[in-house]
């Protein structure tokens, strides 16, 4: 039995247990997702911030480009997120310095999004579209949602950042648990106490694999065949790569974001709450440095408040105000096509594990 | 060529490239060190805080118990460490609450240790004793020291926590570079900017191995054969285990410290500067929690000021004030003898890599 004949490839009917991470914010284009799936892996849509129509349209595009399975990721909303008007206006003042530096007209109003409603509507689309796999971040959905999705044949992926979260996901009925090591780029999926969720892949993988009986996929710091082989030896049956796919030609990452990824070294990322209110790893830049130590609003309030600045900064090509999410393996990122990357990963892993 | 026939085993003339980490503070007894070396690995003395006489005596004991190679670790002193009298007295007030809770009589005076002098005398002993290997933490010694040690046949191990530190160590003439992933227990060896030194083993190992041509040994999160095999696949030629050896019968860890290690889970450690002024990972306890966010004195001042409290707390068996250094793999720690542990590690790794 090779590294690519296991319960993950069997459950998903895919050739290689290699997932492209569902990175929210426009990175996971239908081209990226479909190409990963066409190459035998599993492409995943980072749909957390997407409208129901955008999700539906993207699924349509993906299905035009591939008949292979793919996944969609949603953010489980936190009903508790709220902040004092005072804190909101004080954060508004802090951020106004940046919006005025960027020449943005007028005061930025706090958008009044209802994330619980959005989540419900996103789920409706996934049900209608009968997506092959659905992964969740920031929490575990109600059992009714999980059983409804499973009933129609959708596989459920949970995101866990420590052993206890993994055990909770297994009890909730996850088919596969993605364990996210502290090396990972972007948002921490932690839904237990924040300080419990920064565990390195080297110890998170074996401890999670020992604790649950459903298959574990390793995310965080996996950039090449060595990382895949190491993760499998540690007890994972699959792997999920984010940063490695971000610099692929098919990803939707901004040109300057890609350039920043290709130039960054192993010690240039940090975890910050400045952009969204939740801890997330990215390449250190001016916004992160200047916001360091400052009390921020809870997610998603902080995220909504910084969104206009980030968007405008991208337009103006001012990377110092953009969220440049990246994992600690960013020093190994390369400019490639999905096909080139997948071929290297598969061949290299075979060489290391199937000798 | 098996996993245990490489340039590390050849350089050191040992059977298995498995190092017991040099943990300072009385953990690395001559019994622990010699037994690891007798089992074919490399025992290492954590001599950073030891007096020249204690080091000489310990080396004598080790040589009675084994004729195999062993190593000694020193802390490279930072000539810059100083603090305002005001900051010192304000930290004194903070700590007095704890010393009075522990019933310690009188005000604790700040000991006036000269660490540069201590380091020089420690080095003299290592020269006289012609120790087989010498590792350094917190910096790189002067080139004169390195060449003198090498001239008499002592192998030099450097400690690096990111790729740039590893490259600097190679340029300084290290024979072996121990790369310390963020999972590791105890002090971070970081000597570049503090924020540059918290990189997970999954990405630190391959990136360091790619960047230097001397052999790399991986430390941080390695607890069993899976961890060893993963580290070797990622590019390491050797491994260094700390936490796994702490719960061995031969280690000098306090009975209650061992119990805390055996009971701790994967998400119960944190990195703190509260005990010593330098970041170090340990099991979260009351002292760490209460000191969180507080400005502490630079190392070694903070270390000197908290030392009496930690010592007295150990006497009174009050673990809430002891430094319970532990890596993130602590959930996998087991109560074993060195022989049992080494046998498991070796057999398991053979099974995984030499099939």
JSON list of N, CA, C and O in Angstrom, two decimals, chain B residues 75-128:
[
{"chain": "B", "resi": 75, "resn": "UNK", "atom": "N", "xyz": [26.16, 28.71, 28.03]},
{"chain": "B", "resi": 75, "resn": "UNK", "atom": "CA", "xyz": [25.43, 29.89, 27.57]},
{"chain": "B", "resi": 75, "resn": "UNK", "atom": "C", "xyz": [26.44, 30.99, 27.23]},
{"chain": "B", "resi": 75, "resn": "UNK", "atom": "O", "xyz": [27.28, 31.33, 28.06]},
{"chain": "B", "resi": 76, "resn": "UNK", "atom": "N", "xyz": [26.35, 31.52, 26.03]},
{"chain": "B", "resi": 76, "resn": "UNK", "atom": "CA", "xyz": [27.23, 32.63, 25.65]},
{"chain": "B", "resi": 76, "resn": "UNK", "atom": "C", "xyz": [26.67, 33.90, 26.28]},
{"chain": "B", "resi": 76, "resn": "UNK", "atom": "O", "xyz": [25.52, 34.27, 26.01]},
{"chain": "B", "resi": 77, "resn": "UNK", "atom": "N", "xyz": [27.44, 34.58, 27.14]},
{"chain": "B", "resi": 77, "resn": "UNK", "atom": "CA", "xyz": [26.88, 35.73, 27.86]},
{"chain": "B", "resi": 77, "resn": "UNK", "atom": "C", "xyz": [26.66, 36.92, 26.94]},
{"chain": "B", "resi": 77, "resn": "UNK", "atom": "O", "xyz": [27.37, 37.10, 25.97]},
{"chain": "B", "resi": 78, "resn": "UNK", "atom": "N", "xyz": [25.66, 37.70, 27.31]},
{"chain": "B", "resi": 78, "resn": "UNK", "atom": "CA", "xyz": [25.34, 38.92, 26.57]},
{"chain": "B", "resi": 78, "resn": "UNK", "atom": "C", "xyz": [25.89, 40.10, 27.38]},
{"chain": "B", "resi": 78, "resn": "UNK", "atom": "O", "xyz": [25.44, 40.37, 28.48]},
{"chain": "B", "resi": 79, "resn": "UNK", "atom": "N", "xyz": [26.86, 40.75, 26.80]},
{"chain": "B", "resi": 79, "resn": "UNK", "atom": "CA", "xyz": [27.53, 41.81, 27.54]},
{"chain": "B", "resi": 79, "resn": "UNK", "atom": "C", "xyz": [26.63, 43.02, 27.77]},
{"chain": "B", "resi": 79, "resn": "UNK", "atom": "O", "xyz": [26.91, 43.88, 28.60]},
{"chain": "B", "resi": 80, "resn": "UNK", "atom": "N", "xyz": [25.53, 43.08, 27.03]},
{"chain": "B", "resi": 80, "resn": "UNK", "atom": "CA", "xyz": [24.67, 44.26, 27.06]},
{"chain": "B", "resi": 80, "resn": "UNK", "atom": "C", "xyz": [23.66, 44.28, 28.20]},
{"chain": "B", "resi": 80, "resn": "UNK", "atom": "O", "xyz": [23.07, 45.32, 28.47]},
{"chain": "B", "resi": 81, "resn": "UNK", "atom": "N", "xyz": [23.43, 43.13, 28.84]},
{"chain": "B", "resi": 81, "resn": "UNK", "atom": "CA", "xyz": [22.32, 43.04, 29.80]},
{"chain": "B", "resi": 81, "resn": "UNK", "atom": "C", "xyz": [22.49, 43.99, 30.98]},
{"chain": "B", "resi": 81, "resn": "UNK", "atom": "O", "xyz": [23.44, 43.90, 31.74]},
{"chain": "B", "resi": 82, "resn": "UNK", "atom": "N", "xyz": [21.56, 44.92, 31.10]},
{"chain": "B", "resi": 82, "resn": "UNK", "atom": "CA", "xyz": [21.57, 45.82, 32.24]},
{"chain": "B", "resi": 82, "resn": "UNK", "atom": "C", "xyz": [20.16, 46.38, 32.42]},
{"chain": "B", "resi": 82, "resn": "UNK", "atom": "O", "xyz": [19.32, 46.26, 31.54]},
{"chain": "B", "resi": 83, "resn": "UNK", "atom": "N", "xyz": [19.91, 46.96, 33.58]},
{"chain": "B", "resi": 83, "resn": "UNK", "atom": "CA", "xyz": [18.58, 47.52, 33.84]},
{"chain": "B", "resi": 83, "resn": "UNK", "atom": "C", "xyz": [18.70, 48.70, 34.78]},
{"chain": "B", "resi": 83, "resn": "UNK", "atom": "O", "xyz": [19.66, 48.81, 35.54]},
{"chain": "B", "resi": 84, "resn": "UNK", "atom": "N", "xyz": [17.73, 49.61, 34.71]},
{"chain": "B", "resi": 84, "resn": "UNK", "atom": "CA", "xyz": [17.68, 50.75, 35.62]},
{"chain": "B", "resi": 84, "resn": "UNK", "atom": "C", "xyz": [17.44, 50.26, 37.05]},
{"chain": "B", "resi": 84, "resn": "UNK", "atom": "O", "xyz": [16.73, 49.27, 37.25]},
{"chain": "B", "resi": 85, "resn": "UNK", "atom": "N", "xyz": [18.01, 50.98, 38.01]},
{"chain": "B", "resi": 85, "resn": "UNK", "atom": "CA", "xyz": [17.76, 50.64, 39.42]},
{"chain": "B", "resi": 85, "resn": "UNK", "atom": "C", "xyz": [16.26, 50.66, 39.70]},
{"chain": "B", "resi": 85, "resn": "UNK", "atom": "O", "xyz": [15.76, 49.85, 40.48]},
{"chain": "B", "resi": 86, "resn": "UNK", "atom": "N", "xyz": [15.58, 51.58, 39.06]},
{"chain": "B", "resi": 86, "resn": "UNK", "atom": "CA", "xyz": [14.13, 51.72, 39.27]},
{"chain": "B", "resi": 86, "resn": "UNK", "atom": "C", "xyz": [13.39, 50.45, 38.83]},
{"chain": "B", "resi": 86, "resn": "UNK", "atom": "O", "xyz": [12.54, 49.93, 39.55]},
{"chain": "B", "resi": 87, "resn": "UNK", "atom": "N", "xyz": [13.72, 49.97, 37.63]},
{"chain": "B", "resi": 87, "resn": "UNK", "atom": "CA", "xyz": [13.08, 48.76, 37.11]},
{"chain": "B", "resi": 87, "resn": "UNK", "atom": "C", "xyz": [13.40, 47.57, 38.00]},
{"chain": "B", "resi": 87, "resn": "UNK", "atom": "O", "xyz": [12.55, 46.71, 38.24]},
{"chain": "B", "resi": 88, "resn": "UNK", "atom": "N", "xyz": [14.64, 47.52, 38.47]},
{"chain": "B", "resi": 88, "resn": "UNK", "atom": "CA", "xyz": [15.04, 46.40, 39.34]},
{"chain": "B", "resi": 88, "resn": "UNK", "atom": "C", "xyz": [14.24, 46.43, 40.63]},
{"chain": "B", "resi": 88, "resn": "UNK", "atom": "O", "xyz": [13.71, 45.41, 41.07]},
{"chain": "B", "resi": 89, "resn": "UNK", "atom": "N", "xyz": [14.10, 47.62, 41.22]},
{"chain": "B", "resi": 89, "resn": "UNK", "atom": "CA", "xyz": [13.40, 47.66, 42.50]},
{"chain": "B", "resi": 89, "resn": "UNK", "atom": "C", "xyz": [11.91, 47.43, 42.30]},
{"chain": "B", "resi": 89, "resn": "UNK", "atom": "O", "xyz": [11.24, 46.84, 43.15]},
{"chain": "B", "resi": 90, "resn": "UNK", "atom": "N", "xyz": [11.36, 47.83, 41.14]},
{"chain": "B", "resi": 90, "resn": "UNK", "atom": "CA", "xyz": [9.94, 47.58, 40.91]},
{"chain": "B", "resi": 90, "resn": "UNK", "atom": "C", "xyz": [9.69, 46.09, 40.69]},
{"chain": "B", "resi": 90, "resn": "UNK", "atom": "O", "xyz": [8.69, 45.53, 41.15]},
{"chain": "B", "resi": 91, "resn": "UNK", "atom": "N", "xyz": [10.61, 45.40, 40.01]},
{"chain": "B", "resi": 91, "resn": "UNK", "atom": "CA", "xyz": [10.48, 43.94, 39.87]},
{"chain": "B", "resi": 91, "resn": "UNK", "atom": "C", "xyz": [10.66, 43.28, 41.24]},
{"chain": "B", "resi": 91, "resn": "UNK", "atom": "O", "xyz": [9.97, 42.30, 41.56]},
{"chain": "B", "resi": 92, "resn": "UNK", "atom": "N", "xyz": [11.55, 43.84, 42.05]},
{"chain": "B", "resi": 92, "resn": "UNK", "atom": "CA", "xyz": [11.73, 43.32, 43.41]},
{"chain": "B", "resi": 92, "resn": "UNK", "atom": "C", "xyz": [10.43, 43.36, 44.20]},
{"chain": "B", "resi": 92, "resn": "UNK", "atom": "O", "xyz": [10.09, 42.40, 44.91]},
{"chain": "B", "resi": 93, "resn": "UNK", "atom": "N", "xyz": [9.70, 44.46, 44.03]},
{"chain": "B", "resi": 93, "resn": "UNK", "atom": "CA", "xyz": [8.41, 44.57, 44.74]},
{"chain": "B", "resi": 93, "resn": "UNK", "atom": "C", "xyz": [7.41, 43.52, 44.26]},
{"chain": "B", "resi": 93, "resn": "UNK", "atom": "O", "xyz": [6.69, 42.92, 45.05]},
{"chain": "B", "resi": 94, "resn": "UNK", "atom": "N", "xyz": [7.36, 43.34, 42.93]},
{"chain": "B", "resi": 94, "resn": "UNK", "atom": "CA", "xyz": [6.45, 42.34, 42.36]},
{"chain": "B", "resi": 94, "resn": "UNK", "atom": "C", "xyz": [6.77, 40.97, 42.94]},
{"chain": "B", "resi": 94, "resn": "UNK", "atom": "O", "xyz": [5.88, 40.23, 43.38]},
{"chain": "B", "resi": 95, "resn": "UNK", "atom": "N", "xyz": [8.06, 40.64, 42.96]},
{"chain": "B", "resi": 95, "resn": "UNK", "atom": "CA", "xyz": [8.46, 39.30, 43.39]},
{"chain": "B", "resi": 95, "resn": "UNK", "atom": "C", "xyz": [8.34, 39.11, 44.89]},
{"chain": "B", "resi": 95, "resn": "UNK", "atom": "O", "xyz": [8.19, 37.99, 45.37]},
{"chain": "B", "resi": 96, "resn": "UNK", "atom": "N", "xyz": [8.41, 40.22, 45.63]},
{"chain": "B", "resi": 96, "resn": "UNK", "atom": "CA", "xyz": [8.32, 40.11, 47.09]},
{"chain": "B", "resi": 96, "resn": "UNK", "atom": "C", "xyz": [6.98, 39.52, 47.53]},
{"chain": "B", "resi": 96, "resn": "UNK", "atom": "O", "xyz": [6.90, 38.81, 48.53]},
{"chain": "B", "resi": 97, "resn": "UNK", "atom": "N", "xyz": [5.93, 39.80, 46.74]},
{"chain": "B", "resi": 97, "resn": "UNK", "atom": "CA", "xyz": [4.63, 39.21, 47.06]},
{"chain": "B", "resi": 97, "resn": "UNK", "atom": "C", "xyz": [4.73, 37.69, 47.08]},
{"chain": "B", "resi": 97, "resn": "UNK", "atom": "O", "xyz": [4.16, 37.02, 47.92]},
{"chain": "B", "resi": 98, "resn": "UNK", "atom": "N", "xyz": [5.49, 37.15, 46.11]},
{"chain": "B", "resi": 98, "resn": "UNK", "atom": "CA", "xyz": [5.62, 35.70, 46.03]},
{"chain": "B", "resi": 98, "resn": "UNK", "atom": "C", "xyz": [6.53, 35.17, 47.13]},
{"chain": "B", "resi": 98, "resn": "UNK", "atom": "O", "xyz": [6.22, 34.16, 47.77]},
{"chain": "B", "resi": 99, "resn": "UNK", "atom": "N", "xyz": [7.64, 35.86, 47.38]},
{"chain": "B", "resi": 99, "resn": "UNK", "atom": "CA", "xyz": [8.54, 35.36, 48.42]},
{"chain": "B", "resi": 99, "resn": "UNK", "atom": "C", "xyz": [7.86, 35.42, 49.78]},
{"chain": "B", "resi": 99, "resn": "UNK", "atom": "O", "xyz": [8.05, 34.54, 50.61]},
{"chain": "B", "resi": 100, "resn": "UNK", "atom": "N", "xyz": [7.03, 36.46, 49.98]},
{"chain": "B", "resi": 100, "resn": "UNK", "atom": "CA", "xyz": [6.35, 36.50, 51.28]},
{"chain": "B", "resi": 100, "resn": "UNK", "atom": "C", "xyz": [5.27, 35.42, 51.35]},
{"chain": "B", "resi": 100, "resn": "UNK", "atom": "O", "xyz": [5.07, 34.80, 52.39]},
{"chain": "B", "resi": 101, "resn": "UNK", "atom": "N", "xyz": [4.59, 35.16, 50.24]},
{"chain": "B", "resi": 101, "resn": "UNK", "atom": "CA", "xyz": [3.60, 34.06, 50.24]},
{"chain": "B", "resi": 101, "resn": "UNK", "atom": "C", "xyz": [4.27, 32.73, 50.55]},
{"chain": "B", "resi": 101, "resn": "UNK", "atom": "O", "xyz": [3.68, 31.84, 51.18]},
{"chain": "B", "resi": 102, "resn": "UNK", "atom": "N", "xyz": [5.52, 32.61, 50.14]},
{"chain": "B", "resi": 102, "resn": "UNK", "atom": "CA", "xyz": [6.26, 31.36, 50.40]},
{"chain": "B", "resi": 102, "resn": "UNK", "atom": "C", "xyz": [6.96, 31.39, 51.75]},
{"chain": "B", "resi": 102, "resn": "UNK", "atom": "O", "xyz": [7.70, 30.46, 52.09]},
{"chain": "B", "resi": 103, "resn": "UNK", "atom": "N", "xyz": [6.75, 32.46, 52.49]},
{"chain": "B", "resi": 103, "resn": "UNK", "atom": "CA", "xyz": [7.34, 32.54, 53.83]},
{"chain": "B", "resi": 103, "resn": "UNK", "atom": "C", "xyz": [8.84, 32.70, 53.84]},
{"chain": "B", "resi": 103, "resn": "UNK", "atom": "O", "xyz": [9.53, 32.26, 54.77]},
{"chain": "B", "resi": 104, "resn": "UNK", "atom": "N", "xyz": [9.38, 33.33, 52.79]},
{"chain": "B", "resi": 104, "resn": "UNK", "atom": "CA", "xyz": [10.83, 33.53, 52.73]},
{"chain": "B", "resi": 104, "resn": "UNK", "atom": "C", "xyz": [11.18, 34.79, 53.51]},
{"chain": "B", "resi": 104, "resn": "UNK", "atom": "O", "xyz": [10.59, 35.84, 53.30]},
{"chain": "B", "resi": 105, "resn": "UNK", "atom": "N", "xyz": [12.17, 34.67, 54.39]},
{"chain": "B", "resi": 105, "resn": "UNK", "atom": "CA", "xyz": [12.51, 35.77, 55.30]},
{"chain": "B", "resi": 105, "resn": "UNK", "atom": "C", "xyz": [13.30, 36.85, 54.56]},
{"chain": "B", "resi": 105, "resn": "UNK", "atom": "O", "xyz": [14.14, 36.56, 53.71]},
{"chain": "B", "resi": 106, "resn": "UNK", "atom": "N", "xyz": [13.00, 38.10, 54.88]},
{"chain": "B", "resi": 106, "resn": "UNK", "atom": "CA", "xyz": [13.82, 39.23, 54.42]},
{"chain": "B", "resi": 106, "resn": "UNK", "atom": "C", "xyz": [13.69, 39.54, 52.95]},
{"chain": "B", "resi": 106, "resn": "UNK", "atom": "O", "xyz": [13.09, 38.80, 52.18]},
{"chain": "B", "resi": 107, "resn": "UNK", "atom": "N", "xyz": [14.27, 40.66, 52.58]},
{"chain": "B", "resi": 107, "resn": "UNK", "atom": "CA", "xyz": [14.26, 41.11, 51.19]},
{"chain": "B", "resi": 107, "resn": "UNK", "atom": "C", "xyz": [15.30, 40.31, 50.41]},
{"chain": "B", "resi": 107, "resn": "UNK", "atom": "O", "xyz": [16.37, 40.01, 50.90]},
{"chain": "B", "resi": 108, "resn": "UNK", "atom": "N", "xyz": [14.96, 39.96, 49.17]},
{"chain": "B", "resi": 108, "resn": "UNK", "atom": "CA", "xyz": [15.92, 39.24, 48.34]},
{"chain": "B", "resi": 108, "resn": "UNK", "atom": "C", "xyz": [16.86, 40.24, 47.68]},
{"chain": "B", "resi": 108, "resn": "UNK", "atom": "O", "xyz": [16.43, 41.13, 46.97]},
{"chain": "B", "resi": 109, "resn": "UNK", "atom": "N", "xyz": [18.14, 40.07, 47.93]},
{"chain": "B", "resi": 109, "resn": "UNK", "atom": "CA", "xyz": [19.12, 40.95, 47.29]},
{"chain": "B", "resi": 109, "resn": "UNK", "atom": "C", "xyz": [19.40, 40.42, 45.89]},
{"chain": "B", "resi": 109, "resn": "UNK", "atom": "O", "xyz": [19.40, 39.21, 45.65]},
{"chain": "B", "resi": 110, "resn": "UNK", "atom": "N", "xyz": [19.64, 41.33, 44.96]},
{"chain": "B", "resi": 110, "resn": "UNK", "atom": "CA", "xyz": [20.01, 40.93, 43.61]},
{"chain": "B", "resi": 110, "resn": "UNK", "atom": "C", "xyz": [21.45, 40.42, 43.64]},
{"chain": "B", "resi": 110, "resn": "UNK", "atom": "O", "xyz": [22.37, 41.15, 43.96]},
{"chain": "B", "resi": 111, "resn": "UNK", "atom": "N", "xyz": [21.65, 39.14, 43.31]},
{"chain": "B", "resi": 111, "resn": "UNK", "atom": "CA", "xyz": [23.02, 38.63, 43.37]},
{"chain": "B", "resi": 111, "resn": "UNK", "atom": "C", "xyz": [23.88, 39.32, 42.31]},
{"chain": "B", "resi": 111, "resn": "UNK", "atom": "O", "xyz": [23.40, 39.64, 41.23]},
{"chain": "B", "resi": 112, "resn": "UNK", "atom": "N", "xyz": [25.11, 39.55, 42.66]},
{"chain": "B", "resi": 112, "resn": "UNK", "atom": "CA", "xyz": [25.98, 40.29, 41.77]},
{"chain": "B", "resi": 112, "resn": "UNK", "atom": "C", "xyz": [26.93, 39.33, 41.05]},
{"chain": "B", "resi": 112, "resn": "UNK", "atom": "O", "xyz": [28.13, 39.32, 41.28]},
{"chain": "B", "resi": 113, "resn": "UNK", "atom": "N", "xyz": [26.35, 38.50, 40.17]},
{"chain": "B", "resi": 113, "resn": "UNK", "atom": "CA", "xyz": [27.16, 37.52, 39.46]},
{"chain": "B", "resi": 113, "resn": "UNK", "atom": "C", "xyz": [27.77, 38.14, 38.23]},
{"chain": "B", "resi": 113, "resn": "UNK", "atom": "O", "xyz": [27.13, 38.90, 37.52]},
{"chain": "B", "resi": 114, "resn": "UNK", "atom": "N", "xyz": [29.00, 37.76, 37.95]},
{"chain": "B", "resi": 114, "resn": "UNK", "atom": "CA", "xyz": [29.61, 38.21, 36.70]},
{"chain": "B", "resi": 114, "resn": "UNK", "atom": "C", "xyz": [29.63, 37.03, 35.73]},
{"chain": "B", "resi": 114, "resn": "UNK", "atom": "O", "xyz": [30.46, 36.13, 35.83]},
{"chain": "B", "resi": 115, "resn": "UNK", "atom": "N", "xyz": [28.69, 37.05, 34.77]},
{"chain": "B", "resi": 115, "resn": "UNK", "atom": "CA", "xyz": [28.52, 35.91, 33.89]},
{"chain": "B", "resi": 115, "resn": "UNK", "atom": "C", "xyz": [29.65, 35.80, 32.86]},
{"chain": "B", "resi": 115, "resn": "UNK", "atom": "O", "xyz": [29.93, 34.71, 32.38]},
{"chain": "B", "resi": 116, "resn": "UNK", "atom": "N", "xyz": [30.27, 36.93, 32.54]},
{"chain": "B", "resi": 116, "resn": "UNK", "atom": "CA", "xyz": [31.39, 36.87, 31.59]},
{"chain": "B", "resi": 116, "resn": "UNK", "atom": "C", "xyz": [32.56, 36.12, 32.23]},
{"chain": "B", "resi": 116, "resn": "UNK", "atom": "O", "xyz": [33.23, 35.31, 31.59]},
{"chain": "B", "resi": 117, "resn": "UNK", "atom": "N", "xyz": [32.78, 36.39, 33.52]},
{"chain": "B", "resi": 117, "resn": "UNK", "atom": "CA", "xyz": [33.86, 35.70, 34.24]},
{"chain": "B", "resi": 117, "resn": "UNK", "atom": "C", "xyz": [33.54, 34.22, 34.40]},
{"chain": "B", "resi": 117, "resn": "UNK", "atom": "O", "xyz": [34.39, 33.35, 34.17]},
{"chain": "B", "resi": 118, "resn": "UNK", "atom": "N", "xyz": [32.27, 33.93, 34.76]},
{"chain": "B", "resi": 118, "resn": "UNK", "atom": "CA", "xyz": [31.86, 32.53, 34.91]},
{"chain": "B", "resi": 118, "resn": "UNK", "atom": "C", "xyz": [32.10, 31.76, 33.61]},
{"chain": "B", "resi": 118, "resn": "UNK", "atom": "O", "xyz": [32.67, 30.66, 33.61]},
{"chain": "B", "resi": 119, "resn": "UNK", "atom": "N", "xyz": [31.65, 32.34, 32.51]},
{"chain": "B", "resi": 119, "resn": "UNK", "atom": "CA", "xyz": [31.77, 31.72, 31.19]},
{"chain": "B", "resi": 119, "resn": "UNK", "atom": "C", "xyz": [33.23, 31.40, 30.86]},
{"chain": "B", "resi": 119, "resn": "UNK", "atom": "O", "xyz": [33.57, 30.30, 30.41]},
{"chain": "B", "resi": 120, "resn": "UNK", "atom": "N", "xyz": [34.10, 32.35, 31.14]},
{"chain": "B", "resi": 120, "resn": "UNK", "atom": "CA", "xyz": [35.52, 32.18, 30.89]},
{"chain": "B", "resi": 120, "resn": "UNK", "atom": "C", "xyz": [36.06, 30.99, 31.70]},
{"chain": "B", "resi": 120, "resn": "UNK", "atom": "O", "xyz": [36.80, 30.15, 31.17]},
{"chain": "B", "resi": 121, "resn": "UNK", "atom": "N", "xyz": [35.66, 30.93, 32.96]},
{"chain": "B", "resi": 121, "resn": "UNK", "atom": "CA", "xyz": [36.14, 29.83, 33.83]},
{"chain": "B", "resi": 121, "resn": "UNK", "atom": "C", "xyz": [35.54, 28.49, 33.41]},
{"chain": "B", "resi": 121, "resn": "UNK", "atom": "O", "xyz": [36.20, 27.45, 33.51]},
{"chain": "B", "resi": 122, "resn": "UNK", "atom": "N", "xyz": [34.26, 28.52, 32.98]},
{"chain": "B", "resi": 122, "resn": "UNK", "atom": "CA", "xyz": [33.64, 27.28, 32.48]},
{"chain": "B", "resi": 122, "resn": "UNK", "atom": "C", "xyz": [34.42, 26.77, 31.27]},
{"chain": "B", "resi": 122, "resn": "UNK", "atom": "O", "xyz": [34.73, 25.57, 31.17]},
{"chain": "B", "resi": 123, "resn": "UNK", "atom": "N", "xyz": [34.76, 27.68, 30.38]},
{"chain": "B", "resi": 123, "resn": "UNK", "atom": "CA", "xyz": [35.52, 27.30, 29.18]},
{"chain": "B", "resi": 123, "resn": "UNK", "atom": "C", "xyz": [36.87, 26.70, 29.55]},
{"chain": "B", "resi": 123, "resn": "UNK", "atom": "O", "xyz": [37.32, 25.72, 28.93]},
{"chain": "B", "resi": 124, "resn": "UNK", "atom": "N", "xyz": [37.52, 27.29, 30.56]},
{"chain": "B", "resi": 124, "resn": "UNK", "atom": "CA", "xyz": [38.82, 26.76, 31.00]},
{"chain": "B", "resi": 124, "resn": "UNK", "atom": "C", "xyz": [38.70, 25.29, 31.39]},
{"chain": "B", "resi": 124, "resn": "UNK", "atom": "O", "xyz": [39.56, 24.47, 31.04]},
{"chain": "B", "resi": 125, "resn": "UNK", "atom": "N", "xyz": [37.62, 24.95, 32.10]},
{"chain": "B", "resi": 125, "resn": "UNK", "atom": "CA", "xyz": [37.43, 23.56, 32.51]},
{"chain": "B", "resi": 125, "resn": "UNK", "atom": "C", "xyz": [37.26, 22.67, 31.28]},
{"chain": "B", "resi": 125, "resn": "UNK", "atom": "O", "xyz": [37.86, 21.59, 31.20]},
{"chain": "B", "resi": 126, "resn": "UNK", "atom": "N", "xyz": [36.45, 23.14, 30.32]},
{"chain": "B", "resi": 126, "resn": "UNK", "atom": "CA", "xyz": [36.22, 22.31, 29.13]},
{"chain": "B", "resi": 126, "resn": "UNK", "atom": "C", "xyz": [37.52, 22.10, 28.34]},
{"chain": "B", "resi": 126, "resn": "UNK", "atom": "O", "xyz": [37.73, 21.03, 27.76]},
{"chain": "B", "resi": 127, "resn": "UNK", "atom": "N", "xyz": [38.39, 23.12, 28.35]},
{"chain": "B", "resi": 127, "resn": "UNK", "atom": "CA", "xyz": [39.69, 22.97, 27.69]},
{"chain": "B", "resi": 127, "resn": "UNK", "atom": "C", "xyz": [40.53, 21.95, 28.44]},
{"chain": "B", "resi": 127, "resn": "UNK", "atom": "O", "xyz": [41.07, 21.01, 27.84]},
{"chain": "B", "resi": 128, "resn": "UNK", "atom": "N", "xyz": [40.64, 22.13, 29.72]},
{"chain": "B", "resi": 128, "resn": "UNK", "atom": "CA", "xyz": [41.43, 21.20, 30.55]},
{"chain": "B", "resi": 128, "resn": "UNK", "atom": "C", "xyz": [40.94, 19.76, 30.38]},
{"chain": "B", "resi": 128, "resn": "UNK", "atom": "O", "xyz": [41.73, 18.83, 30.29]}
]
